[in-house]
Structures are given as C-alpha cells and as structure tokens.
C-alpha atoms as a PDB file:
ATOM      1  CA  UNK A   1      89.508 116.588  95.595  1.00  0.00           C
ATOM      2  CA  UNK A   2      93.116 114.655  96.494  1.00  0.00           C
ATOM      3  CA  UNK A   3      94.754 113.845  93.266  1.00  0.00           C
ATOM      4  CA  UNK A   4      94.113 110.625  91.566  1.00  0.00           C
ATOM      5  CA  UNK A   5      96.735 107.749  90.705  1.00  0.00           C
ATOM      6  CA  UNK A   6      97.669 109.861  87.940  1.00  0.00           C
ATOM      7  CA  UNK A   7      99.133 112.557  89.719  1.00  0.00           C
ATOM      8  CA  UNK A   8     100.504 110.456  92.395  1.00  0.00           C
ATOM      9  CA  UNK A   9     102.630 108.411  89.384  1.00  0.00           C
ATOM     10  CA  UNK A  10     104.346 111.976  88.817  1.00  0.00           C
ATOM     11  CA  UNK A  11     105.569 112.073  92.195  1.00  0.00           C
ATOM     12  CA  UNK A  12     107.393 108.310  90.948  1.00  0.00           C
ATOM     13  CA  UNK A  13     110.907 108.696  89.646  1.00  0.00           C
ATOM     14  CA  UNK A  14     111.926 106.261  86.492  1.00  0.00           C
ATOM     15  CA  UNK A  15     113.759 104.342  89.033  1.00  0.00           C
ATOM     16  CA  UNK A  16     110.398 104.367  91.657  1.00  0.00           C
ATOM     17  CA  UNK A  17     109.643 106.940  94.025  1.00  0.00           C
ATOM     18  CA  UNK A  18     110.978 104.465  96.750  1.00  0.00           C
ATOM     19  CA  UNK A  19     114.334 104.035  95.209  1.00  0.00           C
ATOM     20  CA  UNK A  20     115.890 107.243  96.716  1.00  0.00           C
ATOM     21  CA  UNK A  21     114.050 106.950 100.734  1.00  0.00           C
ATOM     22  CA  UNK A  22     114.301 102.714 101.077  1.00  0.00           C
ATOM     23  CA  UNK A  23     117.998 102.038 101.188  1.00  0.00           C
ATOM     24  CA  UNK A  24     118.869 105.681 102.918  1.00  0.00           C
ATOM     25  CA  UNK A  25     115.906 104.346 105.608  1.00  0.00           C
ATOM     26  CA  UNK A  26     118.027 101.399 106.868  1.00  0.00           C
ATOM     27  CA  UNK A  27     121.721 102.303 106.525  1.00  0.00           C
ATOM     28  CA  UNK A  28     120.653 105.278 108.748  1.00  0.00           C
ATOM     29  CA  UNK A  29     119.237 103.310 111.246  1.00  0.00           C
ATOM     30  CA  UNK A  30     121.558 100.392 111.405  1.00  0.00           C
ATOM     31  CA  UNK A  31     125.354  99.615 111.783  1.00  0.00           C
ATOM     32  CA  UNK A  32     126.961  96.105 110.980  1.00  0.00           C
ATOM     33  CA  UNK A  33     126.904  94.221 114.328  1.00  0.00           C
ATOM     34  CA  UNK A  34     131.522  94.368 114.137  1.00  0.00           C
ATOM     35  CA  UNK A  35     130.688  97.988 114.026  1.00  0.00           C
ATOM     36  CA  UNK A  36     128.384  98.356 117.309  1.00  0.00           C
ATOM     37  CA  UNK A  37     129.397  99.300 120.566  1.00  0.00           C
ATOM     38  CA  UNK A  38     129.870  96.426 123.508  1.00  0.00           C
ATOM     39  CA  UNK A  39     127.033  95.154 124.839  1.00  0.00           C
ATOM     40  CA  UNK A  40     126.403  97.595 127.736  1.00  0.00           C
ATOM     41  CA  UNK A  41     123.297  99.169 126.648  1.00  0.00           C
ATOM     42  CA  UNK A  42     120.019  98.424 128.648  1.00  0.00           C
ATOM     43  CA  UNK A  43     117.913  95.648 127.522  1.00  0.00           C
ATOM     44  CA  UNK A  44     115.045  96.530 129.145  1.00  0.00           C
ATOM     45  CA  UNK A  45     113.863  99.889 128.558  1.00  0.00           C
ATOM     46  CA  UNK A  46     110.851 101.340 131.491  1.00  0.00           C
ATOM     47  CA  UNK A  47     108.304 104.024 130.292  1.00  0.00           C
ATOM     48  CA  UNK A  48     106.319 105.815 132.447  1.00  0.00           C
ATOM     49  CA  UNK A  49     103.094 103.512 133.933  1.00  0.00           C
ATOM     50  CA  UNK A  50     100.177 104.024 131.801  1.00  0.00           C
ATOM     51  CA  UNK A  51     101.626 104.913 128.564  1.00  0.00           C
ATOM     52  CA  UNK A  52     100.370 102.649 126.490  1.00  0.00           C
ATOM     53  CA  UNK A  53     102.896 102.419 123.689  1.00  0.00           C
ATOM     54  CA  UNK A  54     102.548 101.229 119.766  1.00  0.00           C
ATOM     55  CA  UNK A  55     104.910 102.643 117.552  1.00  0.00           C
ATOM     56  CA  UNK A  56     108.792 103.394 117.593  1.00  0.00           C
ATOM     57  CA  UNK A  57     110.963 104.956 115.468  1.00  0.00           C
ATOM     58  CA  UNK A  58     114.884 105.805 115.630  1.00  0.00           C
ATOM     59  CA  UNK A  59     117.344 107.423 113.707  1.00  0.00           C
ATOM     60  CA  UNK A  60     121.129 107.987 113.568  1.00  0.00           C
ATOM     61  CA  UNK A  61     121.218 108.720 117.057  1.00  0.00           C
ATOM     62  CA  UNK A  62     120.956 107.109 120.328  1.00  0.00           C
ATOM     63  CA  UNK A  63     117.739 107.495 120.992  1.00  0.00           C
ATOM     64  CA  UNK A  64     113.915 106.393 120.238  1.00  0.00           C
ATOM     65  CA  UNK A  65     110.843 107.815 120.067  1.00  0.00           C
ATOM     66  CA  UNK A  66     107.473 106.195 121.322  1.00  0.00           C
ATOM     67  CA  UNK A  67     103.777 107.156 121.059  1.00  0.00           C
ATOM     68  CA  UNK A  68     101.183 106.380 123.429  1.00  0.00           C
ATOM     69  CA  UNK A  69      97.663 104.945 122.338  1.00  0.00           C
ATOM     70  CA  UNK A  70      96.406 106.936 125.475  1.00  0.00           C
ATOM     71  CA  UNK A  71      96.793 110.383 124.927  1.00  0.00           C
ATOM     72  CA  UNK A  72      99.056 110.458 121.531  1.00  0.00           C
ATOM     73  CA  UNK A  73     102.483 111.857 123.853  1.00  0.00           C
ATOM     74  CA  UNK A  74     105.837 111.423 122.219  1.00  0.00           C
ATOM     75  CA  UNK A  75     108.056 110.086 124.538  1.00  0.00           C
ATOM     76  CA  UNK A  76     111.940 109.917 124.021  1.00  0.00           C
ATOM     77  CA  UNK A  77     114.248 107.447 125.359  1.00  0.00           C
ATOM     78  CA  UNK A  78     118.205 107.236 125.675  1.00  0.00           C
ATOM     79  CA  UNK A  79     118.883 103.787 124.814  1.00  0.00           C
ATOM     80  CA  UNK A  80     122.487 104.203 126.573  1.00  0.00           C
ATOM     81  CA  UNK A  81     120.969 104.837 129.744  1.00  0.00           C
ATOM     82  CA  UNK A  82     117.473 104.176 129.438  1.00  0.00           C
ATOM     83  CA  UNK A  83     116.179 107.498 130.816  1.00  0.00           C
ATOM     84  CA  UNK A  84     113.694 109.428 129.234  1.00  0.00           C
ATOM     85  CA  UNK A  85     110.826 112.320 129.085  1.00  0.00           C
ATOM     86  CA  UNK A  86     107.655 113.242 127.235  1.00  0.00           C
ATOM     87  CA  UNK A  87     108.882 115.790 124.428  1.00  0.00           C
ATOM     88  CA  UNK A  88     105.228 116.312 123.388  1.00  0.00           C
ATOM     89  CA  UNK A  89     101.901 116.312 125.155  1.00  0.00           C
ATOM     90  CA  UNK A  90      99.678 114.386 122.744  1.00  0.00           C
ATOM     91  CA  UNK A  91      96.001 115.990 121.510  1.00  0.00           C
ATOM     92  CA  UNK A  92      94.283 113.251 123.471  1.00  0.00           C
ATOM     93  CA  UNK A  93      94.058 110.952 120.753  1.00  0.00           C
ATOM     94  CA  UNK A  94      96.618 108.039 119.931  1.00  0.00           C
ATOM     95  CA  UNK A  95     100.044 108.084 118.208  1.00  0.00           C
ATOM     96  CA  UNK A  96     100.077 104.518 116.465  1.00  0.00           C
ATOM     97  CA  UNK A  97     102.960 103.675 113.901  1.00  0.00           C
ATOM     98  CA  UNK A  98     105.901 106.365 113.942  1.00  0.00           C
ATOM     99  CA  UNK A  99     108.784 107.157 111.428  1.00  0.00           C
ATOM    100  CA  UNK A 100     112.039 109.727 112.134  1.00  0.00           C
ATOM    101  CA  UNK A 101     113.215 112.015 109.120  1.00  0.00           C
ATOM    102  CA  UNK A 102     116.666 113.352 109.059  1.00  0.00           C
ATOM    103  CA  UNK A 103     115.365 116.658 110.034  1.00  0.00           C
ATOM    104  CA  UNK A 104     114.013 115.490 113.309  1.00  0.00           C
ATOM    105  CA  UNK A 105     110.041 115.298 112.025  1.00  0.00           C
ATOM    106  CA  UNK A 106     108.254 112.393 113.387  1.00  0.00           C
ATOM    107  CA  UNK A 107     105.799 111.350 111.235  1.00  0.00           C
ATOM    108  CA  UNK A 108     102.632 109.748 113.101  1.00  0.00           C
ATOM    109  CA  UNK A 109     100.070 107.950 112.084  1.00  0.00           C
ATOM    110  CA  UNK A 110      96.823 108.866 114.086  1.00  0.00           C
ATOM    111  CA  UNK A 111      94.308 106.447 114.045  1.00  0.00           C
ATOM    112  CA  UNK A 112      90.862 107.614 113.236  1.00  0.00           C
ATOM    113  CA  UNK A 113      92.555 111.614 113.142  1.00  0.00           C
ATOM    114  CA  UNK A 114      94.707 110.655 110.363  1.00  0.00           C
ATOM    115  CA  UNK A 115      98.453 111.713 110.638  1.00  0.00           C
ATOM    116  CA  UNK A 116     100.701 114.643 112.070  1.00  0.00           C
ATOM    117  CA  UNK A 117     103.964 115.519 111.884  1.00  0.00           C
ATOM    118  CA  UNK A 118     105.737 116.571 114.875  1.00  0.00           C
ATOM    119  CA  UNK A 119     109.300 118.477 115.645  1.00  0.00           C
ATOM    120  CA  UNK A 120     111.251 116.233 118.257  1.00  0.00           C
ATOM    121  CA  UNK A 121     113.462 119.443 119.054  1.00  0.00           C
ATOM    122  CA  UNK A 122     110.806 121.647 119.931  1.00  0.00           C
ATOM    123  CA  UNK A 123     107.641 119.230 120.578  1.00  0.00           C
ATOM    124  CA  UNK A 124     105.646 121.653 117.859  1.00  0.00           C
ATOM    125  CA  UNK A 125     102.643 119.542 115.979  1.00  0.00           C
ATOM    126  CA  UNK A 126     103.772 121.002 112.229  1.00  0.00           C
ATOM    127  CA  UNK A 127     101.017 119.571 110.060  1.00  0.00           C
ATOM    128  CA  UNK A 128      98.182 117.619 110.803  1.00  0.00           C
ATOM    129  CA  UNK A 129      96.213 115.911 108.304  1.00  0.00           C
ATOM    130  CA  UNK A 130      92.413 114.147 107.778  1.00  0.00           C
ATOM    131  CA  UNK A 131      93.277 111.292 105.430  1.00  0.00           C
ATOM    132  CA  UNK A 132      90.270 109.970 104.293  1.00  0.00           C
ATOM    133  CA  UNK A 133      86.405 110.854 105.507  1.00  0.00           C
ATOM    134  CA  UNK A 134      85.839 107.358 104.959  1.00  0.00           C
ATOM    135  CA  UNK A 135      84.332 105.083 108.219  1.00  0.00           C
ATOM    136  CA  UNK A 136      85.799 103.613 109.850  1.00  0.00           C
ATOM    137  CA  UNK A 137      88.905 103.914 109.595  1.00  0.00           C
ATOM    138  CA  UNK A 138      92.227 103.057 112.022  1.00  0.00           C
ATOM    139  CA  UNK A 139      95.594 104.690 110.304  1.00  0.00           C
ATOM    140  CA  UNK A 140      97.909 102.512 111.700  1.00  0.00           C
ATOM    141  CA  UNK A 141     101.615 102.637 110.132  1.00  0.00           C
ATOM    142  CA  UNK A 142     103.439 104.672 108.027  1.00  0.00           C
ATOM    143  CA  UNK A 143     106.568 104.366 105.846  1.00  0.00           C
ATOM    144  CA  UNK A 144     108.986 107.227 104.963  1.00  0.00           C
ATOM    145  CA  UNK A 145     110.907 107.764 102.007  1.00  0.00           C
ATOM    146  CA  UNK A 146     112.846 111.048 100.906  1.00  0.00           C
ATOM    147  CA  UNK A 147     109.921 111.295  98.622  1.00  0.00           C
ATOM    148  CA  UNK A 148     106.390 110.853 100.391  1.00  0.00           C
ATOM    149  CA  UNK A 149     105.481 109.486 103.925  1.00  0.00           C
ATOM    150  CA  UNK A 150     102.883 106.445 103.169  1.00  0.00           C
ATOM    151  CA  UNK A 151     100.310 105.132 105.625  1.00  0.00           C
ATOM    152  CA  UNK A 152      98.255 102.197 106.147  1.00  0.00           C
ATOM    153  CA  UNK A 153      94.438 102.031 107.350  1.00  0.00           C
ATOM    154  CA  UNK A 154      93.582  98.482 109.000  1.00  0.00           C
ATOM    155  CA  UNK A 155      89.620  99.212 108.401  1.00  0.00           C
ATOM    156  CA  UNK A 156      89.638 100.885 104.805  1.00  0.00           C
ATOM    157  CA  UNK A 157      91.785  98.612 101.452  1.00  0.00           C
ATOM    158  CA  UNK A 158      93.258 102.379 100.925  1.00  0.00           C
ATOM    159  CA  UNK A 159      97.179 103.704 101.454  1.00  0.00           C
ATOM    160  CA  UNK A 160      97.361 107.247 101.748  1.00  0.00           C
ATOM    161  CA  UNK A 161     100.840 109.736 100.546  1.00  0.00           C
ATOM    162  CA  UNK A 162     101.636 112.474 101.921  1.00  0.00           C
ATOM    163  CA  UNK A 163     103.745 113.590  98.467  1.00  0.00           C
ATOM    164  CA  UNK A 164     107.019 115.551 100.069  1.00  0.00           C
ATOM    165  CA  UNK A 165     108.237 119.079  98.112  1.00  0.00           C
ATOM    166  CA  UNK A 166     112.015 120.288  97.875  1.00  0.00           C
ATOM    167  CA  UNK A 167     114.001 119.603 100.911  1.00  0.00           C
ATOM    168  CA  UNK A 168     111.151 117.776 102.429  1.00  0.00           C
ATOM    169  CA  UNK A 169     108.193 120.347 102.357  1.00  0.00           C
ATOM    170  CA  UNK A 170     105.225 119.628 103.675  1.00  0.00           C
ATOM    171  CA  UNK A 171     102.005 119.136 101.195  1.00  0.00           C
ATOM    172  CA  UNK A 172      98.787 121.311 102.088  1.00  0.00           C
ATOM    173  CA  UNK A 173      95.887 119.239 103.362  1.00  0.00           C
ATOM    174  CA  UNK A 174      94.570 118.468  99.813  1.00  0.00           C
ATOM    175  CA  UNK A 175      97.746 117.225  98.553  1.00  0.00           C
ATOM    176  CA  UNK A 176      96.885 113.716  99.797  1.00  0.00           C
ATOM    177  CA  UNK A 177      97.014 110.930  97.303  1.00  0.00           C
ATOM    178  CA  UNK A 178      94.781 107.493  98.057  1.00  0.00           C
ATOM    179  CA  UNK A 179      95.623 104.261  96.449  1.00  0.00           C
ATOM    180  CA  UNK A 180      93.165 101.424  96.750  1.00  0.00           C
ATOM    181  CA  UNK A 181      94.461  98.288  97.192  1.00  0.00           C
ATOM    182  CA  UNK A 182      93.569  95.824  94.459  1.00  0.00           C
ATOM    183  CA  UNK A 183      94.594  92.373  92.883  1.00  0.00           C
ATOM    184  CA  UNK A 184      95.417  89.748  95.607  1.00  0.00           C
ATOM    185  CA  UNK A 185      93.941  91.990  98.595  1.00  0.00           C
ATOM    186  CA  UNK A 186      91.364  90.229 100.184  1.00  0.00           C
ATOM    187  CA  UNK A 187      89.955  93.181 102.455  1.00  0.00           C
ATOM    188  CA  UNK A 188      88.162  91.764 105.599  1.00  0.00           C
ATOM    189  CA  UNK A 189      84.887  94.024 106.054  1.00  0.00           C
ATOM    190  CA  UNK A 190      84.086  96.315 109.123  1.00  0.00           C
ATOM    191  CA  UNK A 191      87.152  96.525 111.926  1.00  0.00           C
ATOM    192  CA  UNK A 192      89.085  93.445 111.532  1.00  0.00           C
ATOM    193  CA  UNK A 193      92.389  94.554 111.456  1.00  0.00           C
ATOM    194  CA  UNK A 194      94.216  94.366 107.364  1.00  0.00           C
ATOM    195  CA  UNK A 195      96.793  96.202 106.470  1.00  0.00           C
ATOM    196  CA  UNK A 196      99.514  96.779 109.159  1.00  0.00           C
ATOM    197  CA  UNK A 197     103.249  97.336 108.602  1.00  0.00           C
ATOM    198  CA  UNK A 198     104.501  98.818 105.576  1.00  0.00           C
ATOM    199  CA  UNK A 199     107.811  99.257 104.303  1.00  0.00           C
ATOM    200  CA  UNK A 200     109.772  98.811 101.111  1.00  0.00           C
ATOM    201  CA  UNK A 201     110.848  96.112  98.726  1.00  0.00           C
ATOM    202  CA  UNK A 202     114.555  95.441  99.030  1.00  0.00           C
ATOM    203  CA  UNK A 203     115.520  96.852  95.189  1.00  0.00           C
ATOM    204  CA  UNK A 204     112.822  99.740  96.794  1.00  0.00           C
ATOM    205  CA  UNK A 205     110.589  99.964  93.524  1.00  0.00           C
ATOM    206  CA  UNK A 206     107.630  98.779  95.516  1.00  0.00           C
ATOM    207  CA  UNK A 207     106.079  98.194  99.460  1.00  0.00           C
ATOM    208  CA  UNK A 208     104.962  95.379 101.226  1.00  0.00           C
ATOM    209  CA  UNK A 209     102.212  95.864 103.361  1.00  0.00           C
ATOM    210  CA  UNK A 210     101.048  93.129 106.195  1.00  0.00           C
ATOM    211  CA  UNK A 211      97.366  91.960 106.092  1.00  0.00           C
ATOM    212  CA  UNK A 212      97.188  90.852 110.109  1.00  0.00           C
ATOM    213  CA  UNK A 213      94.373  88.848 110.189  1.00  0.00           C
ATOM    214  CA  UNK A 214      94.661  86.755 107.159  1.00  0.00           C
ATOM    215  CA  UNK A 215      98.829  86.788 107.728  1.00  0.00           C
ATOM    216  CA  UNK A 216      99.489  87.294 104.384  1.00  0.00           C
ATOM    217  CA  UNK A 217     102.459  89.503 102.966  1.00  0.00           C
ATOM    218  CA  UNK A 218     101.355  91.931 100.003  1.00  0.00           C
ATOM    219  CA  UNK A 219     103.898  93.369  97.912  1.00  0.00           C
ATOM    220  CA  UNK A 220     102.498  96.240  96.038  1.00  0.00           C
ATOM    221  CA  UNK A 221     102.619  98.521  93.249  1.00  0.00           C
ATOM    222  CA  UNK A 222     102.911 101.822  94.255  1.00  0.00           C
ATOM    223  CA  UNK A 223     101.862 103.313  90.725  1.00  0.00           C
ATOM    224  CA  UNK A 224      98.480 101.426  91.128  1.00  0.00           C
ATOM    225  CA  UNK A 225      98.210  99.293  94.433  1.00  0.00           C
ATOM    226  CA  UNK A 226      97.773  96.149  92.891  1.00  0.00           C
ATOM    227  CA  UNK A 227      98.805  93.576  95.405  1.00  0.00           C
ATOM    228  CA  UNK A 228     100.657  90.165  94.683  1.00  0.00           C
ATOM    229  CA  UNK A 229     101.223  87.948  97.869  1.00  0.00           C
ATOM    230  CA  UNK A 230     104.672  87.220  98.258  1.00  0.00           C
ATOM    231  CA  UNK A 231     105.987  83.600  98.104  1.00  0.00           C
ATOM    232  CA  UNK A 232     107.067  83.103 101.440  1.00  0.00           C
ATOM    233  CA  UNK A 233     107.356  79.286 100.960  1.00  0.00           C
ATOM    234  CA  UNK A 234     106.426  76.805 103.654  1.00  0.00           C
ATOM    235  CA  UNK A 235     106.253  79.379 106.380  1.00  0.00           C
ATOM    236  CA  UNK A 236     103.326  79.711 108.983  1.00  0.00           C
ATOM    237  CA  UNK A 237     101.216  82.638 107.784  1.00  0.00           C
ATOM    238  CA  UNK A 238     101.751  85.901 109.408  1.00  0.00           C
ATOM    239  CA  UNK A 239      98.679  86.067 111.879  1.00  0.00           C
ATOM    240  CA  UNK A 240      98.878  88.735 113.734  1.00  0.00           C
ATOM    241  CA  UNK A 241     101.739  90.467 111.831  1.00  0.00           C
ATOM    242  CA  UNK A 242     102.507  93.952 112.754  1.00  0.00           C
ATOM    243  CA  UNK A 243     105.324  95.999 112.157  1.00  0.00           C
ATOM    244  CA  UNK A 244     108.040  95.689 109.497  1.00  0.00           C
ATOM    245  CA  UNK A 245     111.618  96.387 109.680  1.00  0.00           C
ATOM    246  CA  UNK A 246     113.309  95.844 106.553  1.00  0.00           C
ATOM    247  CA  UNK A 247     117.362  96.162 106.556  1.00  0.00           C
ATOM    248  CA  UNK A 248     119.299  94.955 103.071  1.00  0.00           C
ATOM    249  CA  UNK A 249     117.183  91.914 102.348  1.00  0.00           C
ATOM    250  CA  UNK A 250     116.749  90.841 105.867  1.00  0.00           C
ATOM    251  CA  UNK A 251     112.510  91.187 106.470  1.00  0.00           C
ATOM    252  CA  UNK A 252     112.079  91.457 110.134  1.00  0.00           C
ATOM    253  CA  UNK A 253     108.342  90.668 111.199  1.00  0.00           C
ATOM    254  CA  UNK A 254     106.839  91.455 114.680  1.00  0.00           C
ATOM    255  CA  UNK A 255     103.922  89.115 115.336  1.00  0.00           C
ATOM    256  CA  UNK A 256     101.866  90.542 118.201  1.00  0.00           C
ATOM    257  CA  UNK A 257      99.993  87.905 120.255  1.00  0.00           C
ATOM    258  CA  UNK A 258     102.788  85.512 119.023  1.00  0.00           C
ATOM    259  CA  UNK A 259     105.379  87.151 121.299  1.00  0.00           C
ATOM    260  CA  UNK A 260     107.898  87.060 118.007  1.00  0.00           C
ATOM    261  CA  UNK A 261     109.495  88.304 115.289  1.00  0.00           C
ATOM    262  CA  UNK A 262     109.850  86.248 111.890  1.00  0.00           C
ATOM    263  CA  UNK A 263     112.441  86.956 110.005  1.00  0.00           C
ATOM    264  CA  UNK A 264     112.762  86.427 106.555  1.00  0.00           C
ATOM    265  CA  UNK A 265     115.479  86.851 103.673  1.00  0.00           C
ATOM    266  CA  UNK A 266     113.859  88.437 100.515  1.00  0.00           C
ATOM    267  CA  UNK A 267     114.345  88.055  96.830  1.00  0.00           C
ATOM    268  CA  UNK A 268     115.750  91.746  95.323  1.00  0.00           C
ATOM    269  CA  UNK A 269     112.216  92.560  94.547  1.00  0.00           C
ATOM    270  CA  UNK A 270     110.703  91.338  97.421  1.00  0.00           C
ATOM    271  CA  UNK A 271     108.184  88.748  95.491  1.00  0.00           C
ATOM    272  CA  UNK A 272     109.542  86.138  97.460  1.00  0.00           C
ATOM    273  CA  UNK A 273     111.359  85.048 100.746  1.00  0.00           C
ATOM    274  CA  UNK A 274     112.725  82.205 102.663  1.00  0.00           C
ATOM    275  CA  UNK A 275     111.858  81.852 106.552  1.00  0.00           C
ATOM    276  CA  UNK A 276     115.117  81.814 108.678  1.00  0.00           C
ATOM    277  CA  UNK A 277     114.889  81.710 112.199  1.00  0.00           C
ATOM    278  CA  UNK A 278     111.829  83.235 114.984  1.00  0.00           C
ATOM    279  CA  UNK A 279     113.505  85.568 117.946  1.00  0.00           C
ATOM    280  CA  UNK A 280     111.742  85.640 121.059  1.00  0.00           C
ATOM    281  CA  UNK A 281     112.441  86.745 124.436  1.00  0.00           C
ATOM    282  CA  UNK A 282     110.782  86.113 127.723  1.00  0.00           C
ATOM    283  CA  UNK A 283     110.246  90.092 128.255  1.00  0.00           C
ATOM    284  CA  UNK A 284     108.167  90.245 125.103  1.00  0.00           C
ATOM    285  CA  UNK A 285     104.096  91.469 126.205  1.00  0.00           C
ATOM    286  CA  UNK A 286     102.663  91.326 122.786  1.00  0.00           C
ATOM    287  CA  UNK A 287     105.118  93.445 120.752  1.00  0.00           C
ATOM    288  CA  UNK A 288     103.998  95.869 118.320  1.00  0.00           C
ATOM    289  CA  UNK A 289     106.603  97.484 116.239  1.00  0.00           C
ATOM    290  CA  UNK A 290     110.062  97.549 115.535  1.00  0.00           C
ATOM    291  CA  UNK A 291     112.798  99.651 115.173  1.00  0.00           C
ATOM    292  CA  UNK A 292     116.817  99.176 115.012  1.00  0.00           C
ATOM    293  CA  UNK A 293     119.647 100.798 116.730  1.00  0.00           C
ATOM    294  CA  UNK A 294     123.222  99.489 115.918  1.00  0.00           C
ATOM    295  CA  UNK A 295     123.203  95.532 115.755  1.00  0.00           C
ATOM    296  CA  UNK A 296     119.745  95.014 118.092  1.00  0.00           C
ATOM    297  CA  UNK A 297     116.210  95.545 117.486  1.00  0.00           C
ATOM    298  CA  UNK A 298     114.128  97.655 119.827  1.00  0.00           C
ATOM    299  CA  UNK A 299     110.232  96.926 120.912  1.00  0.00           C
ATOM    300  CA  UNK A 300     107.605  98.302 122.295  1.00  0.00           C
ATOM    301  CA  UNK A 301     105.295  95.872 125.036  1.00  0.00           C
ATOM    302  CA  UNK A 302     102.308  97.594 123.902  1.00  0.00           C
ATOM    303  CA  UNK A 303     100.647  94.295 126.436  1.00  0.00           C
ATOM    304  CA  UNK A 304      97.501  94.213 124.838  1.00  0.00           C
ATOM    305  CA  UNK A 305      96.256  91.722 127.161  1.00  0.00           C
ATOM    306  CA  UNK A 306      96.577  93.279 129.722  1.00  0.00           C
ATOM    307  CA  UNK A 307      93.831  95.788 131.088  1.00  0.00           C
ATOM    308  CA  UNK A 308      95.521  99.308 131.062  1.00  0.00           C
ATOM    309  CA  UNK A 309      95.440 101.580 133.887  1.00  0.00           C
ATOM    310  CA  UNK A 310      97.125 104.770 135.261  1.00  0.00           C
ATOM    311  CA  UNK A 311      99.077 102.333 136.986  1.00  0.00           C
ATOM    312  CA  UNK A 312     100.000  99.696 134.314  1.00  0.00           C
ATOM    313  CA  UNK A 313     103.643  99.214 133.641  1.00  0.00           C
ATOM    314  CA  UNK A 314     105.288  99.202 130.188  1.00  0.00           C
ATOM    315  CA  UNK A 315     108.807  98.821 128.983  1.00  0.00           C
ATOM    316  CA  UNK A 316     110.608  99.078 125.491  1.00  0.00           C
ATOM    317  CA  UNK A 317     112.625  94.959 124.918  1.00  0.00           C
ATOM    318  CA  UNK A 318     115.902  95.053 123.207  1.00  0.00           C
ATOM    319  CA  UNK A 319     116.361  91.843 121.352  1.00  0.00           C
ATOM    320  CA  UNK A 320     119.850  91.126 119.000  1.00  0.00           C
ATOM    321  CA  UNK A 321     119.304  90.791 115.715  1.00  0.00           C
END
C-alpha cells in the first residue's frame, strides 16, 4: 500500500518540503538577461522529422533535453549550435513532461506507464515506476524539488511523489505517495485533459497546478491537496494551459492551441497574480512546455494539429523573455 498523507507530511520540512528544491530550480536554470551571452544563439532549434516532442527540461548547462510522444527517446540539443542526438532509445511509449536534477537524472513523466528516471550521461533507464492502477490515466508533468519529484495525471484529480532519500536516492516502487486533489478542483470526468503544469509557489511552501480545460490556476497544499484558485484578476482564463515556468515571481504560462505564453507576476505565496504582457512568435505550432536558458525561454512545437508522420518536421522556438 503507498503511504497515506500522513507519511507524505513527514517528508515536509517546517519551512515546506518545497522550500529547499523551488528557488534552487530557477536560479539554476536562469541568468539575469545583463548577465547572458549576445544574442548569437539559434532561435530556431530542428529535431529530427517525426519526433513528436512534449516536454523540455534544462539545467546549468547549454543544453536541453526533449522527449518524444512517439517512442519516449530523449533527445539532447546544443542550444549554441543547435545540433543534437538521441541519448536514449525510448521503451516505445511516450516521454511527456521532463525535469533535469543536478546529477544529470531526467525525471519523465510517462503517460499511462507512469514515470522513469533516466541518466543523460549514460542513456541508462534507473527507475521506473507504475503510479497509480487507476484508469485512465495520462501522467503528464512533473515538478522537481531537492526533496520529491511530483507529477500530474490529466485523467485522475490525484498528484503522485516520488519522496527522494539522502543525496537524492531513489524510493522503491511502493514508496509512492498520492494526494487527491480537493477543495476548489473541479475534476472534469473521463479524458478531458485537468491538471497540466505544475510547479511551485514563489515563497515555495506550496504548487500550482494548471487545470487545461477549465483554464483555471490551482494553488495547492501539498500537506493535503486542497486546491484554492488563484486570483488572477481580470485575465482571460487559462484554456488550454500547459506548462509552467516559474522564475522569482515571474509565472510564465504556455497556452497550447493559443500559440502563447501568459505571463503573470505572483503574490509571495502565489494566491494571486497580475497579467502582464502575452509573447508570441510566428514559429510557435502549438507549444507545449517551457524551459529557460540564460535570458530566453525555449519551446517545444509539439504541432498538435498537424497529422504526424515519419516525415513530419518539428523544431524547438526560442522566444526572449
């Protein structure tokens, strides 16, 4: 039996067991824009026809990692030069949302096979890991703190931990904690798409998780996973929202179909926000994710309305931010 909330609140620090991962998350992936190099890096990123990207992650490097819905392959790319290669042959099932630890593990979220954890060095599959026996379900994001990687299914009101030991250790396969989602959540029945992105309040005591369909914002409890919608004023609602890049206070937003990103200034504790501007770009093909390098944001054209193909040609967008 995975443990209960109970057991999961003793993997929660006084301060929150986000409070050591959230802040350490974005100052390793970002620089100040007076701090990043001149504007010679690619903009327009190809990957090899038929991919079929989703998620993205980077890290303190130049590079960033990409799964493919097709056959779940990790593929790396050099955002100096834009050149790339598949580091890992995927199991034939899809690599969805993807974060980077600072030991080079890529943590995947695997649709209906639940979630893996992969070594970028050697291309090794580490740990894999059934999350729920629940149906249906669609594991579609994760968020990583030093503390516990934390997923989101789109069909099932449920976020699952992974709880991390000492110096990151892996938990066995029945060390997986589920938190149902509860006050304001609103979970659409069967496989409309709910919760999405995840990531972490800006004081990082709790998450906010995207609810696509509805386009609401949920910031929630991680102790108990009751929800509160966060205030986001008079902005449109989030239909169609995706994945979630939070640096400082600064919310970033991708909305799929919408070709944009949102982006939003939070309150500390991420209960509320106020809309600031929409980026967009005429190379966006229905975005997914998100990820930051330096003073731009990187995205995946996952192109969702397009039929895909052997043949179909996808590329990764650099946008500033």
């Amino acid at each position: 039996m995975a443990p209960t909330h109970g057991s999961f609140a003793r993997h929660v620090s006084r301060r929150g067991l986000l409070a050591a991962g959230a802040a350490t998350v974005s100052a390793a992936l970002v620089a100040s824009p007076a701090a990043a190099s001149p504007k010679t890096l690619p903009t327009l990123i190809s990957l090899p026809n038929g991919f079929r990207p989703e998620g993205i992650a980077t890290g303190a490097g130049p590079y960033a990692y990409l799964g493919s819905l097709g056959d779940g392959s990790i593929y790396r790319a050099d955002l100096r030069t834009g050149a790339g290669e598949i580091i890992s042959t995927g199991p034939g099932t899809p690599s969805v949302g993807l974060k980077l630890d600072g030991q080079g593990r890529l943590f995947v979220a695997a649709r209906a096979e639940g979630a893996r954890v992969v070594d970028t060095r050697t291309g090794a599959v580490l740990a894999s890991y059934a999350l729920t026996t629940a149906t249906p379900t669609f594991v579609n994001d994760v968020f990583l703190t030093r503390r516990a990687a934390i997923f989101t299914d789109s069909f099932q009101p449920t976020l699952y931990v992974l709880p991390l030991g000492r110096g990151g250790a892996l938990p066995g396969a029945g060390d997986v904690v589920r938190i149902t989602l509860s006050g304001d959540w609103n979970q659409v029945p069967g496989e409309a798409i709910n919760a999405n992105g995840i990531t972490a309040t800006p004081d990082g005591k709790a998450l906010l998780v995207v609810q696509s369909g509805v386009g609401g914002l949920h910031r929630v409890d991680p102790r108990t996973g009751v929800t509160r919608l966060v205030g986001l004023g008079d902005a449109a609602p989030l239909t169609n929202g995706d994945g979630l890049l939070l640096v400082g206070r600064t919310l970033y937003v991708v909305q799929n179909q919408q070709n944009a990103i949102d982006v939003f200034t939070l309150s500390p504790d991420g209960s509320s926000g106020v809309f600031q501007r929409r980026i967009t770009d005429p190379d966006f093909d229905v975005p997914t994710t998100v990820a930051a390098y330096r003073n731009r944001l990187y995205l995946p054209n996952a192109r969702f309305s397009t039929a895909p193909t052997p043949e179909t040609t996808y590329a990764v967008v650099a946008v500033d931010r």
